mmCIF file of C-alpha atoms and ligand atoms in Angstrom:
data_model
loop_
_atom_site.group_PDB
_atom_site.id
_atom_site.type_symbol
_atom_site.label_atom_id
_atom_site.label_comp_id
_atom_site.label_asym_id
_atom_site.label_seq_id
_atom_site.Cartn_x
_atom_site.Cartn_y
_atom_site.Cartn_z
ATOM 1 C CA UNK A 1 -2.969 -90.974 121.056
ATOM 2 C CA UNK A 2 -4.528 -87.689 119.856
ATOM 3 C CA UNK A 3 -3.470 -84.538 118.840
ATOM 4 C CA UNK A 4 -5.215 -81.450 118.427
ATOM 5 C CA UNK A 5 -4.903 -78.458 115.992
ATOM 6 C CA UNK A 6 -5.263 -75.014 117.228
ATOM 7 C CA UNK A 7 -4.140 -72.170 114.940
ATOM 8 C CA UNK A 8 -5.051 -69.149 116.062
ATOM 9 C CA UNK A 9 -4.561 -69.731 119.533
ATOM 10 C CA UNK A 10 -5.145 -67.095 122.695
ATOM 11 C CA UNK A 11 -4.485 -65.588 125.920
ATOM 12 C CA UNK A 12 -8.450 -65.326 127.466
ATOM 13 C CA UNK A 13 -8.409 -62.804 129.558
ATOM 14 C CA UNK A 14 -11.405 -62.118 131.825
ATOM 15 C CA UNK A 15 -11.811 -58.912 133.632
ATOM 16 C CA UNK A 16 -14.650 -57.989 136.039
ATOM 17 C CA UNK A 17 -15.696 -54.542 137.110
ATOM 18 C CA UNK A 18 -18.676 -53.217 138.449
ATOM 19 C CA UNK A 19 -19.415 -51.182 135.695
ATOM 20 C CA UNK A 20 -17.469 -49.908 132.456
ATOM 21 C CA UNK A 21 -17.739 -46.336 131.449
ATOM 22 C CA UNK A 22 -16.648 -45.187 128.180
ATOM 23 C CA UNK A 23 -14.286 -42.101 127.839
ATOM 24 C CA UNK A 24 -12.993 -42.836 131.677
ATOM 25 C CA UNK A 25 -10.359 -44.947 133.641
ATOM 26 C CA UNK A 26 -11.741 -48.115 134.242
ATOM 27 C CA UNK A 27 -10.579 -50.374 137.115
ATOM 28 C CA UNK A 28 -10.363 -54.176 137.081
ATOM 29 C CA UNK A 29 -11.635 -55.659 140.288
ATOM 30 C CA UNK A 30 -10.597 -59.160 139.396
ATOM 31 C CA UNK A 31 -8.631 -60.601 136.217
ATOM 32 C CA UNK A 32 -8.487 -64.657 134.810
ATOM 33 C CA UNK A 33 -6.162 -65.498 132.224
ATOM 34 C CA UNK A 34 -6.353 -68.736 130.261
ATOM 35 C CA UNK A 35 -5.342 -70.390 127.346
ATOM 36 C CA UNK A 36 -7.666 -70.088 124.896
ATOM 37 C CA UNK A 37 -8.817 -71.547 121.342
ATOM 38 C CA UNK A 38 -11.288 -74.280 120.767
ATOM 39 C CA UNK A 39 -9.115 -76.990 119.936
ATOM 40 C CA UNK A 40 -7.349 -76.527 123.853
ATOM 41 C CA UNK A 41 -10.632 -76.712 125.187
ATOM 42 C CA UNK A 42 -11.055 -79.975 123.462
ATOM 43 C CA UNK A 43 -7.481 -80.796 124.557
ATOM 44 C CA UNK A 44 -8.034 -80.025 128.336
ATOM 45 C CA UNK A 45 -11.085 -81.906 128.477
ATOM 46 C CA UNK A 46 -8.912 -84.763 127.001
ATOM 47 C CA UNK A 47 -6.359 -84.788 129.482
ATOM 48 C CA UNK A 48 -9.811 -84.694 132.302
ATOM 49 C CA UNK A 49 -10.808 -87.834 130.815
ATOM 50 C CA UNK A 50 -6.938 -89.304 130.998
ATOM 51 C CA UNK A 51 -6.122 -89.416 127.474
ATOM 52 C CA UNK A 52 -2.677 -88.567 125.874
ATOM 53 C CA UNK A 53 -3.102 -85.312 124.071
ATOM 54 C CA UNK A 54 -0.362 -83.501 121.797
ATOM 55 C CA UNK A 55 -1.196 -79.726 121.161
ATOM 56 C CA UNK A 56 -0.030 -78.137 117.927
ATOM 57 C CA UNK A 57 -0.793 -75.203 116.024
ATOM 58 C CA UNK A 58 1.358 -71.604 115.883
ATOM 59 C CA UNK A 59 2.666 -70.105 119.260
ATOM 60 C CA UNK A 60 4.391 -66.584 119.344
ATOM 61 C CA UNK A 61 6.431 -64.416 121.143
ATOM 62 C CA UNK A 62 6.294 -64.101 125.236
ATOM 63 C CA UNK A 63 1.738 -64.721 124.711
ATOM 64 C CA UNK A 64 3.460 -67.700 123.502
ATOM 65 C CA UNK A 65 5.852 -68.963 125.711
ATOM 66 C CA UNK A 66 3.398 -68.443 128.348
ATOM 67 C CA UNK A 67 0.933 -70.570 126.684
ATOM 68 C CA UNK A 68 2.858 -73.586 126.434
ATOM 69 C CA UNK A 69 3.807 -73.000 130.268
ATOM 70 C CA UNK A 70 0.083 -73.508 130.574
ATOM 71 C CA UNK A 71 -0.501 -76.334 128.986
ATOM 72 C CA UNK A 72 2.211 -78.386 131.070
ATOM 73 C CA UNK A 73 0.005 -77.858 134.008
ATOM 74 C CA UNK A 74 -2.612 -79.697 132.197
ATOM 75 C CA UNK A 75 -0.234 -82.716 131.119
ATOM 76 C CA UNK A 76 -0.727 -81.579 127.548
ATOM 77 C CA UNK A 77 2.444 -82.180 125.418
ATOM 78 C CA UNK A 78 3.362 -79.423 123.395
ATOM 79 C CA UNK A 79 4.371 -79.747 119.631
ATOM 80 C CA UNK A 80 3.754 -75.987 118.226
ATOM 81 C CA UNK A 81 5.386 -74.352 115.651
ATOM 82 C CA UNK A 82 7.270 -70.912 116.872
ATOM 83 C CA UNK A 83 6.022 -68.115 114.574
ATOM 84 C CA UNK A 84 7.787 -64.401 114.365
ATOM 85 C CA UNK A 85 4.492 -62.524 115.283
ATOM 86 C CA UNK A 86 3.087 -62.475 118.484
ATOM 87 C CA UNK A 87 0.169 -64.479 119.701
ATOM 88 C CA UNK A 88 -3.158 -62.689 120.328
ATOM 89 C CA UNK A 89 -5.203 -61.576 123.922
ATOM 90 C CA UNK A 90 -8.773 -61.841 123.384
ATOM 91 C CA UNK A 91 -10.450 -59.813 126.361
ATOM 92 C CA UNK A 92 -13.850 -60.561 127.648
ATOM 93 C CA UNK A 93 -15.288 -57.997 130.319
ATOM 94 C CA UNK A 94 -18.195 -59.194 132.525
ATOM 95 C CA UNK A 95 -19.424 -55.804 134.006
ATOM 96 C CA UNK A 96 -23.248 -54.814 134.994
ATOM 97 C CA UNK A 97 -23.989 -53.580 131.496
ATOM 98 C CA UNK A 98 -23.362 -57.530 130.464
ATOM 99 C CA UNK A 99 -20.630 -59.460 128.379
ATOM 100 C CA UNK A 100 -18.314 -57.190 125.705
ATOM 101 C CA UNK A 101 -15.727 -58.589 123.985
ATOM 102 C CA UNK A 102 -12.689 -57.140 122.644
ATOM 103 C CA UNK A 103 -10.732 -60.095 119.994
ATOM 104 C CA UNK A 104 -7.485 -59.614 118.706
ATOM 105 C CA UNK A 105 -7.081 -60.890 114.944
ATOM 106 C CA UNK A 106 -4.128 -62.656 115.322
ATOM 107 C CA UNK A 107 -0.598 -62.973 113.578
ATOM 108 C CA UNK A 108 -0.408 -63.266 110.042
ATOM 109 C CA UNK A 109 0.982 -66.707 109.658
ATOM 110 C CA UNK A 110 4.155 -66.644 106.750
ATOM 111 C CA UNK A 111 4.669 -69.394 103.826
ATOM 112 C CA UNK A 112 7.925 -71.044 105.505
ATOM 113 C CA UNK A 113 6.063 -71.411 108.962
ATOM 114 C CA UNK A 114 3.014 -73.015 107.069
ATOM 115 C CA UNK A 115 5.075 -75.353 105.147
ATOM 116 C CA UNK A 116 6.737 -76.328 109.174
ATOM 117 C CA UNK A 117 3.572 -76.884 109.928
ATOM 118 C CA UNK A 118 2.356 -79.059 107.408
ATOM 119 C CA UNK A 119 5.750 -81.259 108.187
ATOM 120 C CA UNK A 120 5.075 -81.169 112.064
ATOM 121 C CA UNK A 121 1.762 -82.617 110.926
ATOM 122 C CA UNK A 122 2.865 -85.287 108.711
ATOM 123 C CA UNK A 123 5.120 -86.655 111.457
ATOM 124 C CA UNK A 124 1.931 -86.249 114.132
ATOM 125 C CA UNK A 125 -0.166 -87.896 111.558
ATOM 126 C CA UNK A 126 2.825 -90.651 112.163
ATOM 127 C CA UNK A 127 1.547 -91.249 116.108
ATOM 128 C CA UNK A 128 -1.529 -90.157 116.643
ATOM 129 C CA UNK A 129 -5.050 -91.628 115.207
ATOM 130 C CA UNK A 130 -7.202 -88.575 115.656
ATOM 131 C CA UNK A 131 -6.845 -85.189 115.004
ATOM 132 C CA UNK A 132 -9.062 -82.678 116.263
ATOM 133 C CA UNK A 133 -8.870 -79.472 114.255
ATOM 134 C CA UNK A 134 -10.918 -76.284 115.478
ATOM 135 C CA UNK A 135 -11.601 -73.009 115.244
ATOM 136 C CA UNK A 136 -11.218 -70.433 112.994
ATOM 137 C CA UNK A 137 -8.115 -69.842 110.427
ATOM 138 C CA UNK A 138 -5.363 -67.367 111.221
ATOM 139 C CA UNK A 139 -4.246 -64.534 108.320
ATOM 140 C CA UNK A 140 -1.924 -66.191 105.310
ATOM 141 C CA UNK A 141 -3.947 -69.724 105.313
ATOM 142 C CA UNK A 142 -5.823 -70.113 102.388
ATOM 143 C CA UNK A 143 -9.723 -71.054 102.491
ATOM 144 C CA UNK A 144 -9.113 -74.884 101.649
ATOM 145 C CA UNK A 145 -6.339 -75.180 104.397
ATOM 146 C CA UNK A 146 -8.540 -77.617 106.740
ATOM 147 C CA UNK A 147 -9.516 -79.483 103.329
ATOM 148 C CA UNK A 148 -5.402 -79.926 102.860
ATOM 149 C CA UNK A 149 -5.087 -81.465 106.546
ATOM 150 C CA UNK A 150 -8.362 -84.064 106.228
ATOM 151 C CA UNK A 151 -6.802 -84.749 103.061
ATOM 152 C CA UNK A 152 -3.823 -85.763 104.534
ATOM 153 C CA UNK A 153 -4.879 -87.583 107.451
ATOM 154 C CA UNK A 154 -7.416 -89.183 105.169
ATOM 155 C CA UNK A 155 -3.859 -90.797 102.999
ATOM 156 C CA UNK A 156 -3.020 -92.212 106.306
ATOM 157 C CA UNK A 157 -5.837 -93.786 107.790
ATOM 158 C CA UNK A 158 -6.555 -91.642 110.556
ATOM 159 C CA UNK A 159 -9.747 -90.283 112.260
ATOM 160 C CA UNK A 160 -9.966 -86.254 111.664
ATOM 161 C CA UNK A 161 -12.528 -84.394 113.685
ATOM 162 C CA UNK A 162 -13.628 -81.070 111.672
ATOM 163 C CA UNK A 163 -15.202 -78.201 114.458
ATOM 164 C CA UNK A 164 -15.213 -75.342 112.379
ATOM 165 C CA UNK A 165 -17.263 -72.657 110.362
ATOM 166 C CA UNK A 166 -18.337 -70.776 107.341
ATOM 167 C CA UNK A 167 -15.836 -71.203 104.125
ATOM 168 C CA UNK A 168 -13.649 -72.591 106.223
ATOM 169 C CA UNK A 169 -16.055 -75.579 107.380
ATOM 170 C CA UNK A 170 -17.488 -76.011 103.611
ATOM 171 C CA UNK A 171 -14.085 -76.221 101.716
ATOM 172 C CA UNK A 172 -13.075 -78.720 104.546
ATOM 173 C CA UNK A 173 -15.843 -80.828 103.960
ATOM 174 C CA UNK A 174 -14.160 -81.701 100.549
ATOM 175 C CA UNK A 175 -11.652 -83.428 102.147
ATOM 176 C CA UNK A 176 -13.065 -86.014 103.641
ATOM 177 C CA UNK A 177 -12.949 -85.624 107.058
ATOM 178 C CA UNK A 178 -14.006 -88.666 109.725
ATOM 179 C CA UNK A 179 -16.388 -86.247 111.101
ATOM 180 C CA UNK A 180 -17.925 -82.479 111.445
ATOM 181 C CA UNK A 181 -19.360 -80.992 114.487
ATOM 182 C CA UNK A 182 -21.385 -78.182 113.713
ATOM 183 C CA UNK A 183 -23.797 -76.407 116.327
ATOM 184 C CA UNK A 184 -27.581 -75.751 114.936
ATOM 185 C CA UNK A 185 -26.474 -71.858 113.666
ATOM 186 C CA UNK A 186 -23.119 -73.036 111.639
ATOM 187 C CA UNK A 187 -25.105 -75.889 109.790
ATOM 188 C CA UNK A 188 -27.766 -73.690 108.781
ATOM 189 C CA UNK A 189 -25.165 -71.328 107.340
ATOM 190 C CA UNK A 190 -23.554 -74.199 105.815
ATOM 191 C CA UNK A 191 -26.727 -75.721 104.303
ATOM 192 C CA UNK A 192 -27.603 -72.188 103.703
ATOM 193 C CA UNK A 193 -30.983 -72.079 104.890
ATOM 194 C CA UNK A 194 -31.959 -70.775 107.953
ATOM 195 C CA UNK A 195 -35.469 -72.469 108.943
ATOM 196 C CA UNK A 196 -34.843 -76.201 109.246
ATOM 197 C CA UNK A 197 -37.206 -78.748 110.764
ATOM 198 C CA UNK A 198 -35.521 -82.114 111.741
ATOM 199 C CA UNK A 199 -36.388 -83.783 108.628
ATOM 200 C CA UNK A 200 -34.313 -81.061 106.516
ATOM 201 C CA UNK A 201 -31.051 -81.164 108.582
ATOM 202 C CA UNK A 202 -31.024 -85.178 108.916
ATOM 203 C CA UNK A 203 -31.347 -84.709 104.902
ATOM 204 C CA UNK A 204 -28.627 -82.212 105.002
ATOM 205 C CA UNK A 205 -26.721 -84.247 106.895
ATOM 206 C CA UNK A 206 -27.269 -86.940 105.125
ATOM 207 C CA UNK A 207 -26.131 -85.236 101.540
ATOM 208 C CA UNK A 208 -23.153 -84.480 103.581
ATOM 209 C CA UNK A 209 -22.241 -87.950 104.234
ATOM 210 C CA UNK A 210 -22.836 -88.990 100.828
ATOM 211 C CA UNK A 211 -19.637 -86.876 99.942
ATOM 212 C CA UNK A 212 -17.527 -89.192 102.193
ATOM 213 C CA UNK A 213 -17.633 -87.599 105.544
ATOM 214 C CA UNK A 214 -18.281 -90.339 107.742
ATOM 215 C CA UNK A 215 -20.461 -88.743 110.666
ATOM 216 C CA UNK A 216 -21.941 -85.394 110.743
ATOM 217 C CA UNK A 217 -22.411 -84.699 115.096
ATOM 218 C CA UNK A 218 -24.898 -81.681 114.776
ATOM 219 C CA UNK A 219 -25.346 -80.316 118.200
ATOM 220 C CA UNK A 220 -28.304 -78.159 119.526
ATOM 221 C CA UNK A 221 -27.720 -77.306 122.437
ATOM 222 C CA UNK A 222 -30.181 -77.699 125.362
ATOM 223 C CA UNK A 223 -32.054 -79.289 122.825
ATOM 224 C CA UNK A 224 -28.942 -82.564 122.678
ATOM 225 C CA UNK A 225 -27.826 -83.410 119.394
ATOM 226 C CA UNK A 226 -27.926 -86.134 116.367
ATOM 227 C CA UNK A 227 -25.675 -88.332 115.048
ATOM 228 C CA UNK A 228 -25.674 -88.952 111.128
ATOM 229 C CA UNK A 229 -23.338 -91.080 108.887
ATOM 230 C CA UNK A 230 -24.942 -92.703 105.521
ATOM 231 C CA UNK A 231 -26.728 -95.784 107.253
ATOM 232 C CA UNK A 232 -28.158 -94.461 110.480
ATOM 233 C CA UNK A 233 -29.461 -91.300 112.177
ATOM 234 C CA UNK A 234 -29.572 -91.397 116.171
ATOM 235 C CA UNK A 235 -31.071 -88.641 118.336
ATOM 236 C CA UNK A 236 -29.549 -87.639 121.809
ATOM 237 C CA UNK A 237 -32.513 -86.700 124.321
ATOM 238 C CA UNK A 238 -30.673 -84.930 126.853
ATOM 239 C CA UNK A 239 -32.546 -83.686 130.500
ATOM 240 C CA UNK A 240 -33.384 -79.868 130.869
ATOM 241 C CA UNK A 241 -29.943 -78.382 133.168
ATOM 242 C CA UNK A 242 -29.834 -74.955 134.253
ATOM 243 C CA UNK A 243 -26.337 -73.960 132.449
ATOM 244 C CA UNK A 244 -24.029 -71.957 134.250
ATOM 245 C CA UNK A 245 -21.407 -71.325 131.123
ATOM 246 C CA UNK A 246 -22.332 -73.304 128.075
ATOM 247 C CA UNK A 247 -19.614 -71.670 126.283
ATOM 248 C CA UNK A 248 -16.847 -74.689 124.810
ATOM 249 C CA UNK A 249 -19.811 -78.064 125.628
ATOM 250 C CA UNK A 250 -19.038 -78.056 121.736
ATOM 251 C CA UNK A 251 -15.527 -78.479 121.929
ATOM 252 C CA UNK A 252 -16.131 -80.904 125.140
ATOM 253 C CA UNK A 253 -18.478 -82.809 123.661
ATOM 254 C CA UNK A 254 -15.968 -84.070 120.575
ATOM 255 C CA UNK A 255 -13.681 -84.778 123.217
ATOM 256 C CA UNK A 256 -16.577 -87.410 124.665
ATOM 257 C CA UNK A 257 -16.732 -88.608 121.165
ATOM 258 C CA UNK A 258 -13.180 -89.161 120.745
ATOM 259 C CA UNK A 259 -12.882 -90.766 123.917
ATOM 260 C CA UNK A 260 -15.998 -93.218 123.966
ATOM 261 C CA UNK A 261 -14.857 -93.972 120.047
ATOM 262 C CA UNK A 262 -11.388 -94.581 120.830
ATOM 263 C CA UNK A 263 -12.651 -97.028 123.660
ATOM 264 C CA UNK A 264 -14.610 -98.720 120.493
ATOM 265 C CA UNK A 265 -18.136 -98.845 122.766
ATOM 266 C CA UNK A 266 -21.158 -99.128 120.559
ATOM 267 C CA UNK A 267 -21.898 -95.768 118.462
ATOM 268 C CA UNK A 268 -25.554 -95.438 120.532
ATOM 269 C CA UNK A 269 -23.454 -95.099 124.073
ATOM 270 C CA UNK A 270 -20.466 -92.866 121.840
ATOM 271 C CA UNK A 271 -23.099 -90.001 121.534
ATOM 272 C CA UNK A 272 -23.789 -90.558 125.477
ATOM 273 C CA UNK A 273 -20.529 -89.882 126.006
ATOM 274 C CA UNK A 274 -20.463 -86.198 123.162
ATOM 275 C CA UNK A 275 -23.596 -85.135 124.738
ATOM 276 C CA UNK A 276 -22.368 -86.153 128.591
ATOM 277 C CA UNK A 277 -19.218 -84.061 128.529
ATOM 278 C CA UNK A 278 -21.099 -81.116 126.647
ATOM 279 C CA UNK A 279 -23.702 -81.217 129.458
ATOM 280 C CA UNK A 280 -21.292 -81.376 132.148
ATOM 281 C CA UNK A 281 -19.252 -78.158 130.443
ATOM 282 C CA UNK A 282 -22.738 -76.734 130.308
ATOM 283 C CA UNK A 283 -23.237 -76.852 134.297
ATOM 284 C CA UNK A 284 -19.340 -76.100 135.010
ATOM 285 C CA UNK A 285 -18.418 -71.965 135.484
ATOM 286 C CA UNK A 286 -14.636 -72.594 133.462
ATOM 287 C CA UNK A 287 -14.998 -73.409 129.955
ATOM 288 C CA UNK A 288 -13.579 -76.693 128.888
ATOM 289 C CA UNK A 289 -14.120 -78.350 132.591
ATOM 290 C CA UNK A 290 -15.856 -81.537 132.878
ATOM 291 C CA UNK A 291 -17.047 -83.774 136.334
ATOM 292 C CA UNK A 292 -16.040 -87.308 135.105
ATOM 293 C CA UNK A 293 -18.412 -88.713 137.938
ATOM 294 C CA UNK A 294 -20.911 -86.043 136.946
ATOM 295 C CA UNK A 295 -20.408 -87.109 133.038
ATOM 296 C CA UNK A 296 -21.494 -90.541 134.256
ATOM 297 C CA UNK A 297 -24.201 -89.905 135.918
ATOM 298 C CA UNK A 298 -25.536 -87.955 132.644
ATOM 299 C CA UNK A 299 -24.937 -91.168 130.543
ATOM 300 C CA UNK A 300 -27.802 -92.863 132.387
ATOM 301 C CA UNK A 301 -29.960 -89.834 131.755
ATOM 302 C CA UNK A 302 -29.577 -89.489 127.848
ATOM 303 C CA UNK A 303 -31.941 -91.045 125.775
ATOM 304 C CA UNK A 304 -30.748 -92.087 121.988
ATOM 305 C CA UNK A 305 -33.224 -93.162 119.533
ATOM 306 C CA UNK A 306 -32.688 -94.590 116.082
ATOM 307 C CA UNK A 307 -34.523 -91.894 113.669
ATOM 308 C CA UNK A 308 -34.108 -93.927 110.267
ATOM 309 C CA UNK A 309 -33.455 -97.855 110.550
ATOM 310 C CA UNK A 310 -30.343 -98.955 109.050
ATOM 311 C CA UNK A 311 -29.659 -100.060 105.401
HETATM 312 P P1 LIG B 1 -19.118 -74.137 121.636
HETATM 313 O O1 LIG B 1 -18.920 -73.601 120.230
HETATM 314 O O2 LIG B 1 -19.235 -73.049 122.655
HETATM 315 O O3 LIG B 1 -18.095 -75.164 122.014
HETATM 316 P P2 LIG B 1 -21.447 -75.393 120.454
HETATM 317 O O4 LIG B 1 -22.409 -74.322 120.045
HETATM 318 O O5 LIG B 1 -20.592 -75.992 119.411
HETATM 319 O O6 LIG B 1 -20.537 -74.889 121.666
HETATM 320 P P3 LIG B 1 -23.689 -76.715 121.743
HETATM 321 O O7 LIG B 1 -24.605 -77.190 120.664
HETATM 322 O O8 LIG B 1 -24.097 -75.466 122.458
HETATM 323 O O9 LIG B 1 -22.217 -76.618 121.160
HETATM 324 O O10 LIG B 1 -23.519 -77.835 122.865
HETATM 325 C C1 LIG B 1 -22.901 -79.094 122.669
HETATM 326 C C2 LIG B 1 -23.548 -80.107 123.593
HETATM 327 O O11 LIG B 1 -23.396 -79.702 124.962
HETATM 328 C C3 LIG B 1 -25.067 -80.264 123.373
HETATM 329 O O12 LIG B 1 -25.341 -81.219 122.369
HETATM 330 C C4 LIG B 1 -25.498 -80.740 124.774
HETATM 331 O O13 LIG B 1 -25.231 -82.112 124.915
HETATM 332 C C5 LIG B 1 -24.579 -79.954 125.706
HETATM 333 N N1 LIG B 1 -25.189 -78.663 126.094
HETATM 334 C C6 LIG B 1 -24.908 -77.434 125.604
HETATM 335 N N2 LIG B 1 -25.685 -76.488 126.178
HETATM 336 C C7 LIG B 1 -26.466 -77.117 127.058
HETATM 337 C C8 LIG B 1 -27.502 -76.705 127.970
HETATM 338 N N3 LIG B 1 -27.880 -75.421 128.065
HETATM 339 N N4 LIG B 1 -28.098 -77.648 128.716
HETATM 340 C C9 LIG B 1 -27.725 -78.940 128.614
HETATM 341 N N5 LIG B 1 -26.765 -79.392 127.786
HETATM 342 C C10 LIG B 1 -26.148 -78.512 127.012
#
């Protein structure tokens, strides 16, 4: 079983409108609301693949409520903790002028609802043998908070997946976790460097494993991805696709990971199965939607090669 962590969680709400006009009334001609948060795109993709997935993080107030409604329609079990502020609406308008987005900050999260939390999780940790924790951290966590949870899961012998950024990302990485996923940009800022050939990132990478993460998934994009832990370094070929909405083939692509590692298939086909369910995202309009016979027919597309031979 799996469970994922999602802590600043969202309504996504999409309007449309011919064209926006500032200073005016503008009218909506169509409006999507979803749950949003990297860690339920991860979940929902999951639940496509038919895996058990427990959702957990901090829900508030009716944005809340609603969420969790949400999720049930997905067959994702909910396991959040209630919080006393509300939950945020991030707004994304898709007009002739192009994409704006509007983001909410999100509730300031209090000691005692941290410390319920960080129960919750120990008795998740109990059940479930990944955790998937993404996204950015809500107000009141400190810096180190995703080192404290790989830390933890770490104690117990369970697989946690790290998808997140900045101080957040490079604080986590002293705990240990099973694996990071970041995307071409967050490792350069990580690294702090920003022009990298291959060589320097598999290096990178490679530094990174020596301080006990066990994989480092870097994904670029169109461009398919590598694999690195201390012994091996494989490189996902993926086909050129004409993306429709690339946004969350990230988060969709940990759930491959998860899934194909889980099944215990050889690491060479588990990156098939990351860069398969990123691709498929990639083609899809909704973010964190995958094609399982689609995803399949991308696994006999992918081409992994073995960069450095093992020790
Ligand atoms: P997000 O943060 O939106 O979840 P990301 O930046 O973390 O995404 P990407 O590196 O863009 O993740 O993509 C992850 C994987 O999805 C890639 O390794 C690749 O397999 C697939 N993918 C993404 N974009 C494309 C694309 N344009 N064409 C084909 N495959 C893609």
């Amino acid at each position: 079983m799996i469970a994922t962590v999602t802590l600043n969680p969202a309504i996504d709400t999409r309007y449309c409108l011919p064209a926006i006009q500032l200073n005016e009334v503008n009218r909506v001609s169509s409006i999507d609301r979803t749950p949003g948060g990297k860690g339920l795109n991860v979940s929902r993709v999951l639940s496509q693949l038919g895996i058990e997935v427990t959702c957990t993080g901090f829900l508030g107030g009716k944005n809340g409520e609603w969420i969790a409604e949400q999720l049930l329609n997905w067959n994702l079990i909910n396991c959040w903790v209630p919080i006393k502020d509300e939950t945020r609406v991030c707004i994304a308008i898709e007009s002739k002028e192009g994409h704006t987005e509007i983001l909410e900050q999100g509730p300031k999260i209090m000691e005692n609802e941290k410390e319920e939390f960080l129960e919750n999780l120990d008795i998740l940790l109990g059940s479930n043998e990944y955790i998937v924790v993404s996204g950015s951290l809500p107000c009141g966590l400190e810096s180190d908070f995703y080192r404290q949870l790989a830390e933890k899961a770490k104690q117990k012998g369970k697989y946690l997946l790290l998808d997140s950024s900045g101080e957040s990302l490079a604080q986590g990485i002293h705990g240990k976790p099973f694996l990071i996923k970041p995307n071409k940009e967050e490792f350069c800022k990580l690294i702090g460097e920003w022009q990298v050939s291959l060589e320097d990132m598999i290096w990178h990478a490679q530094a990174i494993c020596q301080k006990g993460v066990e994989f480092v998934l870097l994904s670029l994009g169109k461009n398919g991805a590598l694999l690195v832990n201390s012994r091996r370094v494989l490189q996902a070929d993926i086909p050129t696709l004409m993306a429709v909405n690339p946004v969350g083939s990230g988060d969709s692509m940990l759930a491959g990971f998860i899934y194909a590692h889980s099944k215990g298939y050889p690491i060479e086909d588990v990156l098939k199965w990351a860069c398969a369910c990123g691709m498929s995202n990639a083609v899809s309009e909704r973010t964190g939607m995958i094609d399982l016979s689609q995803v399949k027919s991308f696994l006999n597309v992918i081409k992994v090669s073995e960069i450095v031979g093992g020790e």
